[in-house]
CSV table of C-alpha atoms in Angstrom, one decimal:
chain,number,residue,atom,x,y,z
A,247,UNK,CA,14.9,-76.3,-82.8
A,248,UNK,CA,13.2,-73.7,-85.1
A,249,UNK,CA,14.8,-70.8,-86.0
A,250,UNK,CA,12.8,-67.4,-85.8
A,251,UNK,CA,13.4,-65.0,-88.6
A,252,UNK,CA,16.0,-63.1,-88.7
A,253,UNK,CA,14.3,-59.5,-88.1
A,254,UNK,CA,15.9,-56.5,-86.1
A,255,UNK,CA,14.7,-56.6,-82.6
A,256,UNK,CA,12.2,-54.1,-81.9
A,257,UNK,CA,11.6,-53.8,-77.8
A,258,UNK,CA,8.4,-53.7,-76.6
A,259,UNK,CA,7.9,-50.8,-73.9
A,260,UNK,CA,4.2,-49.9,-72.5
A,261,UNK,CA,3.5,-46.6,-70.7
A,262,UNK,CA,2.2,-48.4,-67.5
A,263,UNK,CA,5.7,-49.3,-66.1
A,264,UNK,CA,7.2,-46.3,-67.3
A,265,UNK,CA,4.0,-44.4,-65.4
A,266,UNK,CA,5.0,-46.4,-62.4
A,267,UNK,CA,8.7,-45.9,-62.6
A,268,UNK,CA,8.1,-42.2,-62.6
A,269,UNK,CA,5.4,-42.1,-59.5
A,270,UNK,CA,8.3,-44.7,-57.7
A,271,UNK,CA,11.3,-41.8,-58.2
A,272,UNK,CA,8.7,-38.6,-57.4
A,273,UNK,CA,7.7,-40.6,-54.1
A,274,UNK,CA,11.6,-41.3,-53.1
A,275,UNK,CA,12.4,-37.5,-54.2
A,276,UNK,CA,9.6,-36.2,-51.8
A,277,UNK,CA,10.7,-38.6,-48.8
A,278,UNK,CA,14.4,-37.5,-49.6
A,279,UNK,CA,14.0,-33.5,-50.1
A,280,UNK,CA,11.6,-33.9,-46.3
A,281,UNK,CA,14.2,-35.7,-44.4
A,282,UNK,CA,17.0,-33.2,-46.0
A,283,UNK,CA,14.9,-30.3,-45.2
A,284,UNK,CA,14.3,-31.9,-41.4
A,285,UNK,CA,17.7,-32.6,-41.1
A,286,UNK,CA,18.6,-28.8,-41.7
A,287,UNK,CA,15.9,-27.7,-39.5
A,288,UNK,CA,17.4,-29.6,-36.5
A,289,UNK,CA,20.6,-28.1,-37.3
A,290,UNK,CA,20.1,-24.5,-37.9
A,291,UNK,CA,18.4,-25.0,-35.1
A,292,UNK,CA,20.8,-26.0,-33.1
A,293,UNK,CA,23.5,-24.1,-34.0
A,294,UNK,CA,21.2,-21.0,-33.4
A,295,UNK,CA,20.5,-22.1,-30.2
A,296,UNK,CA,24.6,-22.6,-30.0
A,297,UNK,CA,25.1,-19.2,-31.1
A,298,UNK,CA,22.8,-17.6,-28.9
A,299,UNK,CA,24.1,-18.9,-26.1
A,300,UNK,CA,27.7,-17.5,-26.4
A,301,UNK,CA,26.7,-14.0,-28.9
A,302,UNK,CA,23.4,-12.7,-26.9
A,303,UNK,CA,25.4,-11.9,-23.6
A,304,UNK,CA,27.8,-9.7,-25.6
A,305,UNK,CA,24.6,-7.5,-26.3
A,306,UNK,CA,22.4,-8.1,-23.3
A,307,UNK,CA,24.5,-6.0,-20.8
A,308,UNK,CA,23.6,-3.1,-23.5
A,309,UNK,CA,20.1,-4.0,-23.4
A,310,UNK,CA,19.2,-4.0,-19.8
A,311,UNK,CA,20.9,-0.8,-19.6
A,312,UNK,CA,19.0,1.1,-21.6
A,313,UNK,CA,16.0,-0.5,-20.0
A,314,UNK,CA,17.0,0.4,-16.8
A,315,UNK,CA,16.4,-3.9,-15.5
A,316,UNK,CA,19.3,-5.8,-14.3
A,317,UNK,CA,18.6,-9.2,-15.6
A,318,UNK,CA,21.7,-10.8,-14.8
A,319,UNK,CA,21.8,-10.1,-11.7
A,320,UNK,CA,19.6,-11.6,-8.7
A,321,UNK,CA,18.6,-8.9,-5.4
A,322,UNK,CA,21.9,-8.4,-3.9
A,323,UNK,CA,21.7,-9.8,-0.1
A,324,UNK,CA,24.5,-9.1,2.2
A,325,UNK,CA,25.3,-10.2,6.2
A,326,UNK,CA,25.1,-7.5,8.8
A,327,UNK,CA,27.7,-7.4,11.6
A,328,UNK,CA,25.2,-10.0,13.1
A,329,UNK,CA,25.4,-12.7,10.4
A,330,UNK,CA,21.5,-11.2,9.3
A,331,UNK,CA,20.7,-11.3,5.9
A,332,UNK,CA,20.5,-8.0,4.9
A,333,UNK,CA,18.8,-6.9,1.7
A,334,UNK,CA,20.4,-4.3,-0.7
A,335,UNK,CA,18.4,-1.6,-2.7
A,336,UNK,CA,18.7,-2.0,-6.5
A,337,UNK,CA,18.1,1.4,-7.7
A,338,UNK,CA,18.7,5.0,-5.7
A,339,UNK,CA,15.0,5.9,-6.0
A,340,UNK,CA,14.3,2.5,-4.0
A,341,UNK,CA,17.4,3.4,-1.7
A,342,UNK,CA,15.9,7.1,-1.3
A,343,UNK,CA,12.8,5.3,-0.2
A,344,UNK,CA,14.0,2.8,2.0
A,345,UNK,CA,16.2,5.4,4.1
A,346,UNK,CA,13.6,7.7,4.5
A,347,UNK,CA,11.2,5.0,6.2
A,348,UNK,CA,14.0,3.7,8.6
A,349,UNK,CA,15.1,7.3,9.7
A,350,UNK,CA,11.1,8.8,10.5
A,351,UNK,CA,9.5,5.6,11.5
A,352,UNK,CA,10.5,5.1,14.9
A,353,UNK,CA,8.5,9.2,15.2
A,354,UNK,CA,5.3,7.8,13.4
A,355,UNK,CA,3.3,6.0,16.5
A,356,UNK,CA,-0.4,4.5,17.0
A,357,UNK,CA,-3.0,6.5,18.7
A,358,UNK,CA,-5.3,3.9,20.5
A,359,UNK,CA,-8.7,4.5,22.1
A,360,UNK,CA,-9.8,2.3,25.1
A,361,UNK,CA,-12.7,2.8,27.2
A,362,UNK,CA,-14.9,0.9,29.9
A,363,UNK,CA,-17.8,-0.4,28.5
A,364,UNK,CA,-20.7,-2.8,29.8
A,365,UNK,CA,-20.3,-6.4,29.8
A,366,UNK,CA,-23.4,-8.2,28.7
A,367,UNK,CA,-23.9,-12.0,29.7
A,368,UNK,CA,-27.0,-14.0,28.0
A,369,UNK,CA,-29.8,-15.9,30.2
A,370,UNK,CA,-33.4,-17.2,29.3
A,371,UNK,CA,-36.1,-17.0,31.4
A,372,UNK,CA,-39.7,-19.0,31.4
A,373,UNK,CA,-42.5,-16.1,30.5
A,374,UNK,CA,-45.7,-18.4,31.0
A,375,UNK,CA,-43.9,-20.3,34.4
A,376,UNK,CA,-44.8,-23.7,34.4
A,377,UNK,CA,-47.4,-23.7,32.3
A,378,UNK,CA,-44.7,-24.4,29.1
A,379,UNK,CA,-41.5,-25.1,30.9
A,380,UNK,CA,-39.8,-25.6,27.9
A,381,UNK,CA,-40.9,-22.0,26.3
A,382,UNK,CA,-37.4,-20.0,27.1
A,383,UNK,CA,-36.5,-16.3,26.1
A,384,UNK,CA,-33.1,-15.3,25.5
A,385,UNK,CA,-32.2,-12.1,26.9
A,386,UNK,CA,-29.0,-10.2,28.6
A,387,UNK,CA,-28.0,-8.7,31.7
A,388,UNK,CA,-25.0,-6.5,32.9
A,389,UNK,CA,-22.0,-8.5,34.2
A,390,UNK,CA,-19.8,-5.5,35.5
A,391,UNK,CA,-17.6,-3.8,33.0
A,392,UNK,CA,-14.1,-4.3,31.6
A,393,UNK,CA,-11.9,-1.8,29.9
A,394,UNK,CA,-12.1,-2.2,25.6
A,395,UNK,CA,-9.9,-1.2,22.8
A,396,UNK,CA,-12.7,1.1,20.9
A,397,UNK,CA,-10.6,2.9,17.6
A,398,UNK,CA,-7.0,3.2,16.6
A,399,UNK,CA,-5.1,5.5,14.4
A,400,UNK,CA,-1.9,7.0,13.4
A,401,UNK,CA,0.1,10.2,14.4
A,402,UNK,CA,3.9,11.6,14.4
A,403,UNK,CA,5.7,13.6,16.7
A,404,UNK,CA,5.8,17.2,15.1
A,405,UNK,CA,7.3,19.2,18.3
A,406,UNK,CA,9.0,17.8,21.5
A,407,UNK,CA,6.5,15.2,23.3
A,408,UNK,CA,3.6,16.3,20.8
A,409,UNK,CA,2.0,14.3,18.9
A,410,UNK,CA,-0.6,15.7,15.6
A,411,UNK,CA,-3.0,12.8,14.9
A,412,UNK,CA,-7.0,13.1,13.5
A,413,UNK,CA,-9.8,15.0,15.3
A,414,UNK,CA,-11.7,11.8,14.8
A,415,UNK,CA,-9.3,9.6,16.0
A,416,UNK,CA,-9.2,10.8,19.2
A,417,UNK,CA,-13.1,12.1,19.2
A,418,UNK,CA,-14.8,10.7,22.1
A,419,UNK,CA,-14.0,12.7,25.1
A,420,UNK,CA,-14.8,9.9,27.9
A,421,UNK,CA,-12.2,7.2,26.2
A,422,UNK,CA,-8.3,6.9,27.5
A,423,UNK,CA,-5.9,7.3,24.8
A,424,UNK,CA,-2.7,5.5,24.6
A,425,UNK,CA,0.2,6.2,21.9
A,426,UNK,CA,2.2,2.9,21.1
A,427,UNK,CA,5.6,3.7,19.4
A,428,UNK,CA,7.3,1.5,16.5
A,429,UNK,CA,9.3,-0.7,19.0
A,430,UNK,CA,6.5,-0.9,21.0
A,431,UNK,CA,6.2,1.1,24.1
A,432,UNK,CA,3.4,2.5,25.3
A,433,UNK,CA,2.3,6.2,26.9
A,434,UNK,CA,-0.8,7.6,28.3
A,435,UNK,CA,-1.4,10.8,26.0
A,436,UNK,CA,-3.7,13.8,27.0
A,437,UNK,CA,-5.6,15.5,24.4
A,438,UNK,CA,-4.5,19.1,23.9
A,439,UNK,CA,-6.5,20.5,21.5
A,440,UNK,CA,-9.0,19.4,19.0
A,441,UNK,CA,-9.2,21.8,15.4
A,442,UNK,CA,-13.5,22.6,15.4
A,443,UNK,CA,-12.2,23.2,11.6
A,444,UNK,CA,-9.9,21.0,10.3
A,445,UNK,CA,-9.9,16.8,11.1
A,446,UNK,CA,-6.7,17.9,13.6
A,447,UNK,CA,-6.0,17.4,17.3
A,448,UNK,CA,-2.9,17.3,19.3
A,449,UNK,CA,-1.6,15.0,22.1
A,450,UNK,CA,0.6,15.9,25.0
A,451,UNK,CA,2.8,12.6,25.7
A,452,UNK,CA,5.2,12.9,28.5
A,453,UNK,CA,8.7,11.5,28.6
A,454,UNK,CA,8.0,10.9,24.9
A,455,UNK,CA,11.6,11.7,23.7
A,456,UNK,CA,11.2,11.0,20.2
A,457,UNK,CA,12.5,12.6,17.5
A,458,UNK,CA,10.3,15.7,15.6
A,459,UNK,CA,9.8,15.3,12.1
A,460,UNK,CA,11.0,17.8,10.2
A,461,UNK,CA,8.1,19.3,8.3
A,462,UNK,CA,7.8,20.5,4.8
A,463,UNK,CA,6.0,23.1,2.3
A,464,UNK,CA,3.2,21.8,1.0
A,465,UNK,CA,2.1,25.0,-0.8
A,466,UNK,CA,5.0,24.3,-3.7
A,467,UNK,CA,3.5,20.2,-3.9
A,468,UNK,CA,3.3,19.6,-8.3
A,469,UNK,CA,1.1,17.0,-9.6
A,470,UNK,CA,3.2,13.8,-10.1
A,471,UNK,CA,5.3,14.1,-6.9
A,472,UNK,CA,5.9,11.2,-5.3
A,473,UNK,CA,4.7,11.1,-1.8
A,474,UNK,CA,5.2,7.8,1.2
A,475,UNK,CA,2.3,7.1,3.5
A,476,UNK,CA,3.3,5.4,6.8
A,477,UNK,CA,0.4,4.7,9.6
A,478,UNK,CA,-1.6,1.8,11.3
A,479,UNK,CA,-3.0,0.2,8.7
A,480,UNK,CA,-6.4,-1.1,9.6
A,481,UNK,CA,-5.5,-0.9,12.9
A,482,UNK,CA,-3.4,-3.5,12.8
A,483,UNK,CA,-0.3,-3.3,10.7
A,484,UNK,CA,1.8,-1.3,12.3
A,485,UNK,CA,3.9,1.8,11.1
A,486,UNK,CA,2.6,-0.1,6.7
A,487,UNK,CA,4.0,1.6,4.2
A,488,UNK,CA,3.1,2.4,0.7
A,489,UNK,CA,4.0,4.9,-1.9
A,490,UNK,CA,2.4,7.1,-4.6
A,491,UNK,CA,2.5,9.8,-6.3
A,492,UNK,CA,0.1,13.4,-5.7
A,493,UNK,CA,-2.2,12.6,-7.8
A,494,UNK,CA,-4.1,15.9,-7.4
A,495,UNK,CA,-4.6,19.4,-5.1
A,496,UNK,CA,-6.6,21.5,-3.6
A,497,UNK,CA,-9.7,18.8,-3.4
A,498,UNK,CA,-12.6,19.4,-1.2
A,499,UNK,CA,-14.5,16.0,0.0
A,500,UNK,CA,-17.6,15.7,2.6
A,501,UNK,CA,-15.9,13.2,4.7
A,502,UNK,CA,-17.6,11.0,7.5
A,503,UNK,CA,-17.4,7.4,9.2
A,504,UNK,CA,-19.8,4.7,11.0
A,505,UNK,CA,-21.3,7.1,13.3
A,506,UNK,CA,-19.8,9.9,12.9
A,507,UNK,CA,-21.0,13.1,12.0
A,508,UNK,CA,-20.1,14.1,8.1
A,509,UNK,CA,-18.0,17.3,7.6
A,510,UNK,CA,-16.3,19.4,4.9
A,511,UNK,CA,-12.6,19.2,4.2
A,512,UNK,CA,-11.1,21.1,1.5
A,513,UNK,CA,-7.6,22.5,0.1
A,514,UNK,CA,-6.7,18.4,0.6
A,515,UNK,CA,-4.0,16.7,-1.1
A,516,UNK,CA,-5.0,13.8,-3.4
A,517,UNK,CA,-2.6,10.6,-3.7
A,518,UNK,CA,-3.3,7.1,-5.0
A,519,UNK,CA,-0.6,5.7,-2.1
A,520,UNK,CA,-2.7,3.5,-0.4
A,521,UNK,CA,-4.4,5.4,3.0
A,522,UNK,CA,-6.8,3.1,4.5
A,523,UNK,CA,-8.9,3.1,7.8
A,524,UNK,CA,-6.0,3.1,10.7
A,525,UNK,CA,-3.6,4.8,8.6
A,526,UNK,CA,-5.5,7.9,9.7
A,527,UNK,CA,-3.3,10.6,11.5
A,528,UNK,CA,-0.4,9.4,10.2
A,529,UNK,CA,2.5,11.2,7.9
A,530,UNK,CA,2.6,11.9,3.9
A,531,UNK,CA,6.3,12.7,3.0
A,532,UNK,CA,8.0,13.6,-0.2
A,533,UNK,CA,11.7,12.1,-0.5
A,534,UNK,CA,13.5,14.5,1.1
A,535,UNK,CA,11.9,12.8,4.6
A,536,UNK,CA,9.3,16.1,5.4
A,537,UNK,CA,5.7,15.4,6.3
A,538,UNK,CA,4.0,17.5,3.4
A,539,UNK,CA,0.5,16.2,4.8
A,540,UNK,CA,-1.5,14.0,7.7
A,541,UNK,CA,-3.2,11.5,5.8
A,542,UNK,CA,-7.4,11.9,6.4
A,543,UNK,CA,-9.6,10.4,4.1
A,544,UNK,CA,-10.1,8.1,1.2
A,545,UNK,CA,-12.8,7.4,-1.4
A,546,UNK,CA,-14.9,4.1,-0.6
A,547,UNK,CA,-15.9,3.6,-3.9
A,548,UNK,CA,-13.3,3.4,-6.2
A,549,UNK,CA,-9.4,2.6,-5.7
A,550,UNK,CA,-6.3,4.6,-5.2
A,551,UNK,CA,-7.8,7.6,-4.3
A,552,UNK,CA,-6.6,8.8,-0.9
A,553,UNK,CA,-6.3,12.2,0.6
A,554,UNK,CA,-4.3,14.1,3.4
A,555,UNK,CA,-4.4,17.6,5.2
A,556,UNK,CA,-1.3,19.9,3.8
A,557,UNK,CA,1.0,20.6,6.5
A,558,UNK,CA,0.8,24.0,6.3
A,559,UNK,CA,-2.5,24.0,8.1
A,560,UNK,CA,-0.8,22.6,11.3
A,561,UNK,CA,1.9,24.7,11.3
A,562,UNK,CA,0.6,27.7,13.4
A,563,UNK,CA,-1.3,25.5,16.3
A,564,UNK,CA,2.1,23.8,16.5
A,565,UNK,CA,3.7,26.8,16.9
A,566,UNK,CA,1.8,27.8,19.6
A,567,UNK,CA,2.0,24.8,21.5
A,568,UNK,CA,5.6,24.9,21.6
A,569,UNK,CA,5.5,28.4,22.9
A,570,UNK,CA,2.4,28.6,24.9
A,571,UNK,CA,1.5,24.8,25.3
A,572,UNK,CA,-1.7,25.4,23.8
A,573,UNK,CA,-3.7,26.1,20.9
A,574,UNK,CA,-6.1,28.9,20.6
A,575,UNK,CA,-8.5,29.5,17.8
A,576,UNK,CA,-9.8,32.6,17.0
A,577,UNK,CA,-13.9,33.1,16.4
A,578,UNK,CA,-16.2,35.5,15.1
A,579,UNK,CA,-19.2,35.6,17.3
A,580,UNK,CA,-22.4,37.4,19.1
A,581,UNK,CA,-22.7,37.2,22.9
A,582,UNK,CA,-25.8,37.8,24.7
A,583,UNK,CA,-27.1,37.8,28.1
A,584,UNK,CA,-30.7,37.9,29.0
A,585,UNK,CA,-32.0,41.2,31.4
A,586,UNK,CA,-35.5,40.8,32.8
A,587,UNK,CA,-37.0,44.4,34.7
């Protein structure tokens, strides 16, 4: 065996391992410091989620307080002596709202319109004979008549067996007209008066016996108020209501209908509570449950914009009805008679 001289050892290092070494640890830093960094994540976000859970309803009562919502708590629903579910109202405005519909609704009725009217039947007939059989004109013929709902509206008993509806409700002066209460019962009404000025007429319903609405003041009505509509909406839904507020007073509107001549109405109350065709006649009341208006009109082309008649302008034909059991209006006018020689 040979020997090597003895010389100190001298080791040989190159730069590419130690280059590798260091790109090795950086790489297994990285991976390390990420899954250290996920691994707090998860649990700071867990133990948020913990704390959350049993701190945030020491605070939320506070919260929903000052924000006026209840969010711990579902609508409250009770039983009735009848085992009913009964629902509870949540705030006293909604209370407020909700007592005042129950107490005046069974006075707010539907005015309905019926009338006899033609029945037409189809039948074709053979205009060149037998020359072209098969050449048939439709055309119609009378088959006797039958009696036909022809308009509805609303109304509300404002003195004893009197009801104050819409001079256009109740316009045509050959039709029947029938007022249908809230549980309802119907009554033959007779038109007492129609208002040549105002969209007002009254009804005479014997053996009504329903309760009179008390009515309010609508000269001191603010901007802002809130108001309830209640009336036969389209006709159909019975005694609907909606709310608003007065959006406005003393409007004047050219008002008219399918048919119907147009006319002037002015000193109106505006309100964006939904009034729609049917709900006509029927009450506006502010929340201490007095009609402050009979609901008229409402704008076609744009939304929310109803209007009503202030109940002031009732208040002396009702007056006379109770007293006199009619209404008179007053005129300004020339009479003439023709004298020949």
């Amino acid at each position: 065996m040979q020997l090597l001289p003895n010389k100190e050892y001298q080791p040989q290092i190159t730069s590419k391992p130690l280059k590798n070494f260091v790109k090795k640890n950086v790489r297994e830093a990285i991976a390390n410091s990420a899954l250290s960094i996920l691994i707090l994540s998860f649990v700071a976000g867990f133990g948020g989620a913990v704390l959350a859970l049993y701190v945030a309803p020491e605070f939320l009562p506070n919260i929903t307080q000052q924000g006026k919502f209840v969010l711990e708590e579902s609508p409250q629903i009770e039983e009735n002596g009848n085992g009913d579910a009964q629902y509870t109202p949540q705030t006293a405005g909604e209370g407020r709202i909700v007592g005042i519909v129950e107490a005046v609704s069974p006075s707010v009725v539907s005015v309905v319109a019926t009338k006899d009217v033609p029945v037409f039947e189809q039948f074709f007939t053979q205009p060149f004979g037998d020359l072209f059989p098969n050449f048939k004109v439709p055309e119609l013929r009378q088959n006797g008549i039958e009696e036909q709902e022809i308009s509805a509206g609303s109304g509300f008993v404002a003195a004893s067996n009197i009801v104050v509806t819409n001079r256009h409700v109740v316009s045509d002066t050959t039709a029947r007209y029938t007022v249908i209460t809230n549980e309802g019962k119907k009554f033959d009404a007779e038109v007492i008066a129609r208002d040549p000025i105002e969209d007002l007429a009254y009804l005479r319903v014997s053996n009504l016996n329903l309760t009179v609405l008390p009515l309010g003041e609508s000269n001191a009505l603010i901007r802002g108020q809130t108001v309830i509509a209640i009336g036969n909406a389209l006709g159909e839904f019975q005694n609907s209501v909606s709310t608003g507020v007065v959006s406005g007073l003393q409007r004047t509107i050219t008002a008219g209908g399918p048919g119907a001549e147009t006319e002037v109405l002015r000193e109106l109350i505006q309100t964006d509570a939904a009034i729609n065709p049917g709900n006509s006649g029927g009450p506006l009341l502010n929340l201490s449950g007095q009609v402050i208006g009979v609901n008229v009109a409402r704008a076609t082309n744009a939304d929310n914009i109803g209007f009503a008649i202030p109940i002031n302008h009732i208040k002396n034909a009702v007056s006379q009805i109770t007293e006199t059991g009619n209404v008179k209006y007053p005129f300004l006018g020339v009479r003439f008679l023709i004298i020949t020689p």
